[in-house]
Short mmCIF file of N, CA, C and O in Angstrom, two decimals:
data_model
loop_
_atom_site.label_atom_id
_atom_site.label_comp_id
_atom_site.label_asym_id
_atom_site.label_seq_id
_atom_site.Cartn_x
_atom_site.Cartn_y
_atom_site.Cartn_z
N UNK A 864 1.70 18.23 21.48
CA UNK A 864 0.88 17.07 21.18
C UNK A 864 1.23 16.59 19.77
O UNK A 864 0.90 17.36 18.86
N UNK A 865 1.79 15.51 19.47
CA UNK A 865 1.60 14.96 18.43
C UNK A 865 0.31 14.24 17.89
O UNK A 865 -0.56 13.88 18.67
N UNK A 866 0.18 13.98 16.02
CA UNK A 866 -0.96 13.31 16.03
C UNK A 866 -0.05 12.56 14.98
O UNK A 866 0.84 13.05 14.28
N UNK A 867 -0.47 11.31 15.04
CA UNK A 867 0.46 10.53 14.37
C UNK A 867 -0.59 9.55 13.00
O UNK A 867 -1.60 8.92 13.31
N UNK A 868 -0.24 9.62 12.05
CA UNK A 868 -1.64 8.98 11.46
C UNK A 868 -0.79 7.26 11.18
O UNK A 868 0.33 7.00 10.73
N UNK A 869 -1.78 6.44 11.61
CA UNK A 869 -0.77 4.76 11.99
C UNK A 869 -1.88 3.92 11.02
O UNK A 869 -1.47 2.98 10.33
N UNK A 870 -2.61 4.12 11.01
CA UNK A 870 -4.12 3.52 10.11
C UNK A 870 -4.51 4.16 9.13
O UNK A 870 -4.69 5.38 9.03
N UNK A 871 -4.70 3.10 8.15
CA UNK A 871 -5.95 3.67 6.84
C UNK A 871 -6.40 2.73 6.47
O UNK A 871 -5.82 1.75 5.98
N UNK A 872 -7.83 2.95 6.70
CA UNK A 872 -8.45 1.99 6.17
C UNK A 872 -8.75 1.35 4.59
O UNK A 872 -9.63 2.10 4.16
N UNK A 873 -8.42 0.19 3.35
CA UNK A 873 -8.61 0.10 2.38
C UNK A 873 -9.20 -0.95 1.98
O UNK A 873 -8.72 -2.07 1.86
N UNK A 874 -10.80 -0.43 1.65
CA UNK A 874 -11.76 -1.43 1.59
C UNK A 874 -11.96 -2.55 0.03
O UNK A 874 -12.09 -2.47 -1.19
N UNK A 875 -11.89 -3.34 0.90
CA UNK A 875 -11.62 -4.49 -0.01
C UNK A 875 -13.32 -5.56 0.20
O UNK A 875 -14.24 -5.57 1.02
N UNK A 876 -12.88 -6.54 -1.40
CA UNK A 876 -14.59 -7.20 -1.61
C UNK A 876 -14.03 -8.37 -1.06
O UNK A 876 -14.83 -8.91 -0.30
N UNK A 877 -13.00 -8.93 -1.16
CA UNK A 877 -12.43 -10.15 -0.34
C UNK A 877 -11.29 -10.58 0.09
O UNK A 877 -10.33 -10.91 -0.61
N UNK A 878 -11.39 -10.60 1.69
CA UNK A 878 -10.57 -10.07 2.43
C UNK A 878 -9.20 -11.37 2.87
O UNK A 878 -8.52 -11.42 3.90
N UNK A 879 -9.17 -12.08 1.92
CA UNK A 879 -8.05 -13.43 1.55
C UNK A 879 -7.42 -12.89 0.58
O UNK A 879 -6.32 -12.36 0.44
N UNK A 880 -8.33 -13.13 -0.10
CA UNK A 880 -7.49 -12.48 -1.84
C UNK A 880 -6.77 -11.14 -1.86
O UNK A 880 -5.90 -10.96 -2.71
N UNK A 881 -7.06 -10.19 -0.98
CA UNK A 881 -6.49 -9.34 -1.07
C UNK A 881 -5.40 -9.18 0.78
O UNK A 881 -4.50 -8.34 0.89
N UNK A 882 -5.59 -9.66 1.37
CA UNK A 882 -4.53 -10.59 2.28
C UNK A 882 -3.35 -11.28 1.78
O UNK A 882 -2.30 -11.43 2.40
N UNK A 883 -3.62 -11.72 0.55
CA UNK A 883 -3.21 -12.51 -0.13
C UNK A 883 -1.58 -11.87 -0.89
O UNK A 883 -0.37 -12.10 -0.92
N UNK A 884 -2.62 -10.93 -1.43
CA UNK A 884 -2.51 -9.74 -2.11
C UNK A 884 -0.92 -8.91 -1.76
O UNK A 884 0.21 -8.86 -2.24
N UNK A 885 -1.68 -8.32 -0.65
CA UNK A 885 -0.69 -7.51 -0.02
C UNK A 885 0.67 -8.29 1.01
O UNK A 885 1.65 -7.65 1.37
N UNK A 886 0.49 -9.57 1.29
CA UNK A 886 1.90 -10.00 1.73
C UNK A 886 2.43 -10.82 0.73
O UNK A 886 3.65 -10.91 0.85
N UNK A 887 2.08 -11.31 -0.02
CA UNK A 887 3.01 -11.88 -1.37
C UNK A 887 3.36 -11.15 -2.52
O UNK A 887 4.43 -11.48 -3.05
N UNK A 888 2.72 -10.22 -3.06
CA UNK A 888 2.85 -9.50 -4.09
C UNK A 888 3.66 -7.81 -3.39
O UNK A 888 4.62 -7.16 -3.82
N UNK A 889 3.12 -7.66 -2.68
CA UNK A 889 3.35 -6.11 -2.05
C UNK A 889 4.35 -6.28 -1.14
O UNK A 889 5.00 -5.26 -0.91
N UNK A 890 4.76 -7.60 -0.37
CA UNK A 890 5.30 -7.39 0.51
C UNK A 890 5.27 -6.90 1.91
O UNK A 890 6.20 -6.81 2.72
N UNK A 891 3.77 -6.54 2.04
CA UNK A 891 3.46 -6.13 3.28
C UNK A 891 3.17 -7.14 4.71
O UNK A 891 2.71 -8.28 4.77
N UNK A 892 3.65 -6.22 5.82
CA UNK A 892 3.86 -8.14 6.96
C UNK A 892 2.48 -7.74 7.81
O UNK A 892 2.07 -6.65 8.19
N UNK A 893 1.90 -9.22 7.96
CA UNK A 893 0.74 -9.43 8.42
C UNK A 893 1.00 -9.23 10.17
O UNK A 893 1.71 -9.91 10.92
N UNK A 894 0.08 -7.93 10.51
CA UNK A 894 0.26 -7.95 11.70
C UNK A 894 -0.61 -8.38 12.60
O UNK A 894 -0.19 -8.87 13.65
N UNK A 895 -2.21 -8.25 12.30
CA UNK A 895 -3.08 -9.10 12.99
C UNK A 895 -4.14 -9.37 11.89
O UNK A 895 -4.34 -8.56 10.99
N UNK A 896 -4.93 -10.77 12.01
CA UNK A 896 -5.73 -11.19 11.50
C UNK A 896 -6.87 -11.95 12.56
O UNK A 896 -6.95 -13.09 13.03
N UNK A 897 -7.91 -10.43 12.72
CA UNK A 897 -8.81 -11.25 13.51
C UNK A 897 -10.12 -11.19 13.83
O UNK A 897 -10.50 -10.04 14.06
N UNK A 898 -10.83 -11.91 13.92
CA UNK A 898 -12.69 -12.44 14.23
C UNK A 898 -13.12 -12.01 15.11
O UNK A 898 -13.26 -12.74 16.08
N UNK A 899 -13.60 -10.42 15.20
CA UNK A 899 -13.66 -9.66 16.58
C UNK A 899 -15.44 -10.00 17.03
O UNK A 899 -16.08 -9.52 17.97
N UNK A 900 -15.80 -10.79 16.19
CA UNK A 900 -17.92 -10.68 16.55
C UNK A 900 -18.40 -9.64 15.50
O UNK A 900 -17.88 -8.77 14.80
N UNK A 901 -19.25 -9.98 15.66
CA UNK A 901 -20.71 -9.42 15.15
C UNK A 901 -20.39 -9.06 13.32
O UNK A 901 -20.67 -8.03 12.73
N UNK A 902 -19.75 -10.25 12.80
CA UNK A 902 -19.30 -9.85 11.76
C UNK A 902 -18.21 -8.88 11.10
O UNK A 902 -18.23 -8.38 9.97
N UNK A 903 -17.04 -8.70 12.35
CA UNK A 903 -15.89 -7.97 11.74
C UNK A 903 -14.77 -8.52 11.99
O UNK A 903 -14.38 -8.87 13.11
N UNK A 904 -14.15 -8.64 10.88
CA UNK A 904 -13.14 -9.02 10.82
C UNK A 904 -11.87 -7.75 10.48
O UNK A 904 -11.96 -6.82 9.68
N UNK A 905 -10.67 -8.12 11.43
CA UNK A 905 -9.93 -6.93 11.35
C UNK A 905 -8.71 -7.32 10.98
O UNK A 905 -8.17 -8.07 11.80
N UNK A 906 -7.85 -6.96 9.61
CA UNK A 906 -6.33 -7.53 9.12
C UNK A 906 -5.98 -6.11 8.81
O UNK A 906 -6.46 -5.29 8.03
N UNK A 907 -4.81 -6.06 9.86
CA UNK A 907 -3.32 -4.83 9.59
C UNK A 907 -2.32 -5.61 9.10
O UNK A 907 -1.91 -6.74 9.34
N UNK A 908 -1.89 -4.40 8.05
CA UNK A 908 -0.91 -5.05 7.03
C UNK A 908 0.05 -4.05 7.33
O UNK A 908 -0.59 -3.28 8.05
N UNK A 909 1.43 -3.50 7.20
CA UNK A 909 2.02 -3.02 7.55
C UNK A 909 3.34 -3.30 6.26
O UNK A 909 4.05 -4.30 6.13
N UNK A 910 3.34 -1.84 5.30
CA UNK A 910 4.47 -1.94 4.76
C UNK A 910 6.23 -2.17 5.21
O UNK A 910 6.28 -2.28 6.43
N UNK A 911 7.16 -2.23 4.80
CA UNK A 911 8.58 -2.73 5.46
C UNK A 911 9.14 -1.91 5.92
O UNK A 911 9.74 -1.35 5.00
N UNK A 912 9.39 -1.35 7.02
CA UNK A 912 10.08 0.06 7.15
C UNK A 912 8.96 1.14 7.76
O UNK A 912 9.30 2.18 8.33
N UNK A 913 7.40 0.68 7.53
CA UNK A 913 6.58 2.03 7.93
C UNK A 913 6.13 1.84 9.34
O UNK A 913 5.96 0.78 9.95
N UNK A 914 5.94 3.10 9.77
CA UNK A 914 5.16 3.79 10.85
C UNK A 914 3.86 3.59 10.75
O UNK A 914 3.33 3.46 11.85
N UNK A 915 3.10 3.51 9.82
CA UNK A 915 1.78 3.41 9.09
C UNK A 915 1.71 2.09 8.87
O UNK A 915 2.63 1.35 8.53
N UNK A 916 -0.05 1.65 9.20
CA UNK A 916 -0.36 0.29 8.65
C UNK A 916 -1.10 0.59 8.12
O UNK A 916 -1.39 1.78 8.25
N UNK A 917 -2.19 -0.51 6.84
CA UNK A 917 -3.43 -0.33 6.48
C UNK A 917 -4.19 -1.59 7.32
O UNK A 917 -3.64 -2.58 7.81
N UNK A 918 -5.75 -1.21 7.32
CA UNK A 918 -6.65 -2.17 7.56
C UNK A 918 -7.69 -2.88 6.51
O UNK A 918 -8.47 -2.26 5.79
N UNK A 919 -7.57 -4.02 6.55
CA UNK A 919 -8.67 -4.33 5.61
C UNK A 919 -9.26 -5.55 6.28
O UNK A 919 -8.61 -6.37 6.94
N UNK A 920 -10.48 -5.59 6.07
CA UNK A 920 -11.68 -6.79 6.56
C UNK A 920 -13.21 -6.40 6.45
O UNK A 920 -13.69 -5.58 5.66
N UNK A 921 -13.90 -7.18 7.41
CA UNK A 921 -15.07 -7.45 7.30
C UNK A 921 -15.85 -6.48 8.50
O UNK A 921 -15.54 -6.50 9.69
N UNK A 922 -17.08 -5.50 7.84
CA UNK A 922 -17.65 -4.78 8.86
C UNK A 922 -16.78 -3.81 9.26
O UNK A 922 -16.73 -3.69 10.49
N UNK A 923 -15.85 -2.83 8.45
CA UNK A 923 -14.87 -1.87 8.84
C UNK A 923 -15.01 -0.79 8.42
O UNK A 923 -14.53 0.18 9.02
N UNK A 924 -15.85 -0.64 7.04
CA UNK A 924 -15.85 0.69 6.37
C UNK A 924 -17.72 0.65 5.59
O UNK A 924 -18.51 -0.27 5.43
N UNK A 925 -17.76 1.66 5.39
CA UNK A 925 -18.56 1.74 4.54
C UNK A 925 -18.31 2.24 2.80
O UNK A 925 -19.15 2.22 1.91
N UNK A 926 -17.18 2.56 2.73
CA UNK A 926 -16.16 2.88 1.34
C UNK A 926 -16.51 1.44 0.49
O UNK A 926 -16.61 0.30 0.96
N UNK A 927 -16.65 1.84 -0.79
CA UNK A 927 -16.86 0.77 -1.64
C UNK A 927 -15.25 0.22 -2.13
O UNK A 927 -14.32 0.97 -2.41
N UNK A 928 -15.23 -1.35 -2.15
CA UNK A 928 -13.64 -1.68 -2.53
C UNK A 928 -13.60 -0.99 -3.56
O UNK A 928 -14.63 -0.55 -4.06
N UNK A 929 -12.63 -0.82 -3.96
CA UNK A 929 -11.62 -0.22 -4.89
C UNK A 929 -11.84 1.49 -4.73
O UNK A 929 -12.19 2.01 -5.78
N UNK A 930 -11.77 1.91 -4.21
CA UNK A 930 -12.48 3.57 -3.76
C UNK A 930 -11.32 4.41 -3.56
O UNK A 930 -11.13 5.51 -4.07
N UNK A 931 -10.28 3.57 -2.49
CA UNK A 931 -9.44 4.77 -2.10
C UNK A 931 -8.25 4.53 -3.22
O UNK A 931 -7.99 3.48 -3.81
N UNK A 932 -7.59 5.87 -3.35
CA UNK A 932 -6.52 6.30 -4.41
C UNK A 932 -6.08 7.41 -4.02
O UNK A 932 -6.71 8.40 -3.62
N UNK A 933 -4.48 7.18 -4.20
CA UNK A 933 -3.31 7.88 -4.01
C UNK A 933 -2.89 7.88 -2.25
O UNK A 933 -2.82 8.90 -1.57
N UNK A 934 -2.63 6.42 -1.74
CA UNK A 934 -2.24 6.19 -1.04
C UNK A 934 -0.36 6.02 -1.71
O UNK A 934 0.01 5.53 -2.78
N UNK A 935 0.49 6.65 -0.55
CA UNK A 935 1.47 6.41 -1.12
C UNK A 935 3.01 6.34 -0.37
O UNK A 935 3.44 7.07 0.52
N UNK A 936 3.70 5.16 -1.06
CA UNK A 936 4.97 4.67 -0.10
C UNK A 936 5.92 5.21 -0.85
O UNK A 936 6.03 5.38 -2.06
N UNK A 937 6.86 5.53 0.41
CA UNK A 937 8.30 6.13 -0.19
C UNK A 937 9.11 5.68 0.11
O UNK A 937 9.16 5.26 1.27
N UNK A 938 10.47 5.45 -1.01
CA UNK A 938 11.63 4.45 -0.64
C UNK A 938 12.59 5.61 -1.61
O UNK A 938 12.25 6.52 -2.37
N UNK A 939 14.23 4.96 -1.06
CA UNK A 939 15.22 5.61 -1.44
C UNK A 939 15.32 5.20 -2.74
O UNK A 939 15.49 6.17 -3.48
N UNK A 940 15.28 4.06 -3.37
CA UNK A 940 15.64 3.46 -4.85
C UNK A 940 14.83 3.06 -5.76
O UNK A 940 14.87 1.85 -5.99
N UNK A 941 14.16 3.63 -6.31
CA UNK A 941 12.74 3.02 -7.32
C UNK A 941 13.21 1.90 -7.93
O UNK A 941 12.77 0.76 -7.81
N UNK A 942 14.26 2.31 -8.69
CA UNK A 942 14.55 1.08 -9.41
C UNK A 942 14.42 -0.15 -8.75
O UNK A 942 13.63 -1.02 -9.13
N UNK A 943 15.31 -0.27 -7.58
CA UNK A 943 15.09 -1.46 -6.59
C UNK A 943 13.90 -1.80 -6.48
O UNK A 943 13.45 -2.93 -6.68
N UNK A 944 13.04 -0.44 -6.03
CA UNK A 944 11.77 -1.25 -5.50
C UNK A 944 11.07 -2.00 -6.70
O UNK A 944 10.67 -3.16 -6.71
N UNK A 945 11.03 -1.16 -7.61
CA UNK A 945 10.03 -2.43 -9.02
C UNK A 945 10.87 -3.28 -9.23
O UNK A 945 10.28 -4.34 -9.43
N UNK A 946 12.05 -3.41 -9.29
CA UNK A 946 12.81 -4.55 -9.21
C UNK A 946 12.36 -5.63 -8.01
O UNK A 946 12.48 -6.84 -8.22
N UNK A 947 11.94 -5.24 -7.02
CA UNK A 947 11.53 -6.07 -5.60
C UNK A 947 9.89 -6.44 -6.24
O UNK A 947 9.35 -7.55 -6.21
N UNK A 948 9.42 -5.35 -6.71
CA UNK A 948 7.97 -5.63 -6.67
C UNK A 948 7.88 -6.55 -7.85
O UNK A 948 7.30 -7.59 -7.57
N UNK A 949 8.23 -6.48 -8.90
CA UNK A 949 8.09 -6.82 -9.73
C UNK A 949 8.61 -8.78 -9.92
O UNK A 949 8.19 -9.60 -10.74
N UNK A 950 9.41 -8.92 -9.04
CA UNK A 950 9.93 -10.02 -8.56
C UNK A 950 8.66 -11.05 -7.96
O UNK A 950 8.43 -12.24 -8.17
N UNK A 951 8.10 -10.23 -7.26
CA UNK A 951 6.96 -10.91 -6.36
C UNK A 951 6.09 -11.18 -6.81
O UNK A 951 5.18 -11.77 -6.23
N UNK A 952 6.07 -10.62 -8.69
CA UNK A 952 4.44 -10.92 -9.43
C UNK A 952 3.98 -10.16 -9.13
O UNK A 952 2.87 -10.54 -8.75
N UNK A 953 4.08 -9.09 -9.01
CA UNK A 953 3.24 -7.22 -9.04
C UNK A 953 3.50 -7.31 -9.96
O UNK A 953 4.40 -7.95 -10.50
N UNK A 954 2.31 -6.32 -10.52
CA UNK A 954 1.72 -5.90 -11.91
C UNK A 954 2.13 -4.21 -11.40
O UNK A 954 1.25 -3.69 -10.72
N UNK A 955 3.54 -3.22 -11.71
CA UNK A 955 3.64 -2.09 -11.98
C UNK A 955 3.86 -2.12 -12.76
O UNK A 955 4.30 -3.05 -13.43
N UNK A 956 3.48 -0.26 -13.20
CA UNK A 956 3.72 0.39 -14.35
C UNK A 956 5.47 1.19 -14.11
O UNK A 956 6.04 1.46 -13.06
N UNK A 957 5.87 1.37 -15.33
CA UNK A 957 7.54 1.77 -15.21
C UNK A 957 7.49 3.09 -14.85
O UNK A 957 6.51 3.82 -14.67
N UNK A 958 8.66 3.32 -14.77
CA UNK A 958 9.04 4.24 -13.63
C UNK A 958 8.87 5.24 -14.51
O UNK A 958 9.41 5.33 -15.61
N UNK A 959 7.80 6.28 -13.82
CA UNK A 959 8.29 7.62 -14.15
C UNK A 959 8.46 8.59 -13.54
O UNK A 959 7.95 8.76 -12.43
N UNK A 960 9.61 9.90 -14.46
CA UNK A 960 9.80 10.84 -13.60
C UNK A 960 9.19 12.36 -13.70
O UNK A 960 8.56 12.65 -14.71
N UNK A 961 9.38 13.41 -12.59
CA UNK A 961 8.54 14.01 -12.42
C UNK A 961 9.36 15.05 -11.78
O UNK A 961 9.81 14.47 -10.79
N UNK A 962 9.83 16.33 -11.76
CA UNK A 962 10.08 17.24 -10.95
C UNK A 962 10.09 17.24 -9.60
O UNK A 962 10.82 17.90 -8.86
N UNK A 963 9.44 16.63 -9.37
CA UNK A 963 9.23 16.49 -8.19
C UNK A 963 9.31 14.93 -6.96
O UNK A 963 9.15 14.90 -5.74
N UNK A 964 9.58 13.94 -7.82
CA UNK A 964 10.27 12.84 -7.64
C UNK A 964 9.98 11.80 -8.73
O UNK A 964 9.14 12.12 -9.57
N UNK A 965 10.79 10.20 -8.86
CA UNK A 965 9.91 9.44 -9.21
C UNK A 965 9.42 8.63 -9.04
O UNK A 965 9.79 8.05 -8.01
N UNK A 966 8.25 7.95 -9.83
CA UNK A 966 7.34 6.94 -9.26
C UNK A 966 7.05 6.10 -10.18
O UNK A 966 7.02 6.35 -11.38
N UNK A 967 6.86 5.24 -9.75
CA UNK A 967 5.75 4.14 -10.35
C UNK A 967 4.79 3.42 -9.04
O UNK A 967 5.15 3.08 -7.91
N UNK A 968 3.08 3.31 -9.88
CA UNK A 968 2.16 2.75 -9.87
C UNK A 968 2.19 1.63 -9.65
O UNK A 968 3.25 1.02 -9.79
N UNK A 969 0.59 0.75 -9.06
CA UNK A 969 0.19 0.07 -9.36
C UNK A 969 -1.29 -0.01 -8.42
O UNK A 969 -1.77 1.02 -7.94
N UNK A 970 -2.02 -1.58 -8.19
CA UNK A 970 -3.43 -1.27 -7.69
C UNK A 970 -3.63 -2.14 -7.09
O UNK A 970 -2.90 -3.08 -7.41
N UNK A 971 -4.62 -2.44 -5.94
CA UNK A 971 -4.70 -3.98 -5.83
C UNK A 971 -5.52 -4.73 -6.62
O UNK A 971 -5.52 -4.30 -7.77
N UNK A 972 -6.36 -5.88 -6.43
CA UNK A 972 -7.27 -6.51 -7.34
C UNK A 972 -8.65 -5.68 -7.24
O UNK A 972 -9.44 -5.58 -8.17
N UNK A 973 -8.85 -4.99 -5.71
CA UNK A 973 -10.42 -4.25 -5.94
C UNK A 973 -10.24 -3.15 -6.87
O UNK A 973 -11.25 -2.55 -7.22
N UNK A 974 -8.95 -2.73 -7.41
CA UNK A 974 -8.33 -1.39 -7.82
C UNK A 974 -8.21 -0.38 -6.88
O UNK A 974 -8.48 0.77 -7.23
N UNK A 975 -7.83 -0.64 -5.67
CA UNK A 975 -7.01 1.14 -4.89
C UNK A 975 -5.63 1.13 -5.34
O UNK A 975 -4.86 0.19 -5.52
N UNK A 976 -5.46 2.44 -5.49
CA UNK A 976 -4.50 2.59 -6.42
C UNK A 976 -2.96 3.03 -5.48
O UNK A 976 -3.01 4.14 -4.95
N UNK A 977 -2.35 2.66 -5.37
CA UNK A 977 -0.95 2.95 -4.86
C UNK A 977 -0.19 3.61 -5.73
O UNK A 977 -0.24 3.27 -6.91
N UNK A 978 0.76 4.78 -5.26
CA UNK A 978 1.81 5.02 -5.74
C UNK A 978 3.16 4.61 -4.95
O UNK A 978 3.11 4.22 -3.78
N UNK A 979 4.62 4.75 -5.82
CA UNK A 979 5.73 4.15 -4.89
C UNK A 979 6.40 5.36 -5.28
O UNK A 979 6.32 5.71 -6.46
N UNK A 980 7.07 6.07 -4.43
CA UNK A 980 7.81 7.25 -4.45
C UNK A 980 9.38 7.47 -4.52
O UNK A 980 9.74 6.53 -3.81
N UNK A 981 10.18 7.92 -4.80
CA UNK A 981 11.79 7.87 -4.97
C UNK A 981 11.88 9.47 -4.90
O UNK A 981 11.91 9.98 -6.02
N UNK A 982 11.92 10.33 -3.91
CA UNK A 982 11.82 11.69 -3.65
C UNK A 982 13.10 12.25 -4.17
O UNK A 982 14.10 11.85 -3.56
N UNK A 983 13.38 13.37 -5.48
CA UNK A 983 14.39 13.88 -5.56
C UNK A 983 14.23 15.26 -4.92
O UNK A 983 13.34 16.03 -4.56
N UNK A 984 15.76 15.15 -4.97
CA UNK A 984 16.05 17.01 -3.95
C UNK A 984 16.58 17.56 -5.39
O UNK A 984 16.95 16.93 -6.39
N UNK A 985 16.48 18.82 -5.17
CA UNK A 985 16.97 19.63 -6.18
C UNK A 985 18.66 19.72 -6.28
O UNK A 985 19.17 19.98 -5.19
N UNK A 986 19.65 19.54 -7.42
CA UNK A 986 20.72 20.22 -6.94
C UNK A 986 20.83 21.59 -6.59
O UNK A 986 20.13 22.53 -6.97
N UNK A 987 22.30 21.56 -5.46
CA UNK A 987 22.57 22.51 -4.91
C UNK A 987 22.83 23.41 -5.83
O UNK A 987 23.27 22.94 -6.88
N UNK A 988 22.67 24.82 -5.76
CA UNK A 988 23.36 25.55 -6.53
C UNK A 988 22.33 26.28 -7.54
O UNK A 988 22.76 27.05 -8.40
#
């Protein structure tokens, strides 16, 4: 049996602005945006390359916006990526490194905090 985790929810105070947010600045592609009743609204965003989406809207969580932290994407080239992000009018912090890979930061406007990952292997030997 596999369990595959495809959702996380990241609660946001307004759900345009941070729509907004995440496909112009972040780059993330809008996969549904929609008015299900009784006051919920449901938007999957879906980073470039992932298996994983996030959700954000109306009537979805009880988490206060800006709450969740250390959600986190991994790519082969950091440099590239703040070079990509940074292009788009993201606000990251520079790259740093770490034993264990490197990264750079950043948040959305409610403040959940993202990291961006560049995984090093150890040399051989």
């Amino acid at each position: 049996m596999d369990y595959r985790l495809e959702l996380v929810q990241v609660p946001v105070s307004d759900v345009d602005r941070a729509k907004d947010f995440y496909t112009q600045r972040a780059g993330f592609v809008l996969d549904h945006d929609h008015e299900v009743g009784g006051g919920i609204r449901f938007v999957q965003l879906t980073p470039p390359g992932s298996g994983a989406s996030i959700a954000i809207g109306t009537g979805l969580t009880t988490m206060p916006p800006g709450s969740v932290e250390g959600l986190q994407l991994v790519v082969a080239d950091i440099d590239a990526a703040r070079e990509e992000l940074t292009g788009r009018g993201l606000e990251v912090g520079e790259v740093q490194d770490f034993p264990w890979g490197r990264f750079l930061f950043f948040a959305d406007p409610d403040g959940n905090r993202w990291a961006v990952q560049q995984v090093v292997h150890p040399s051989a030997g």
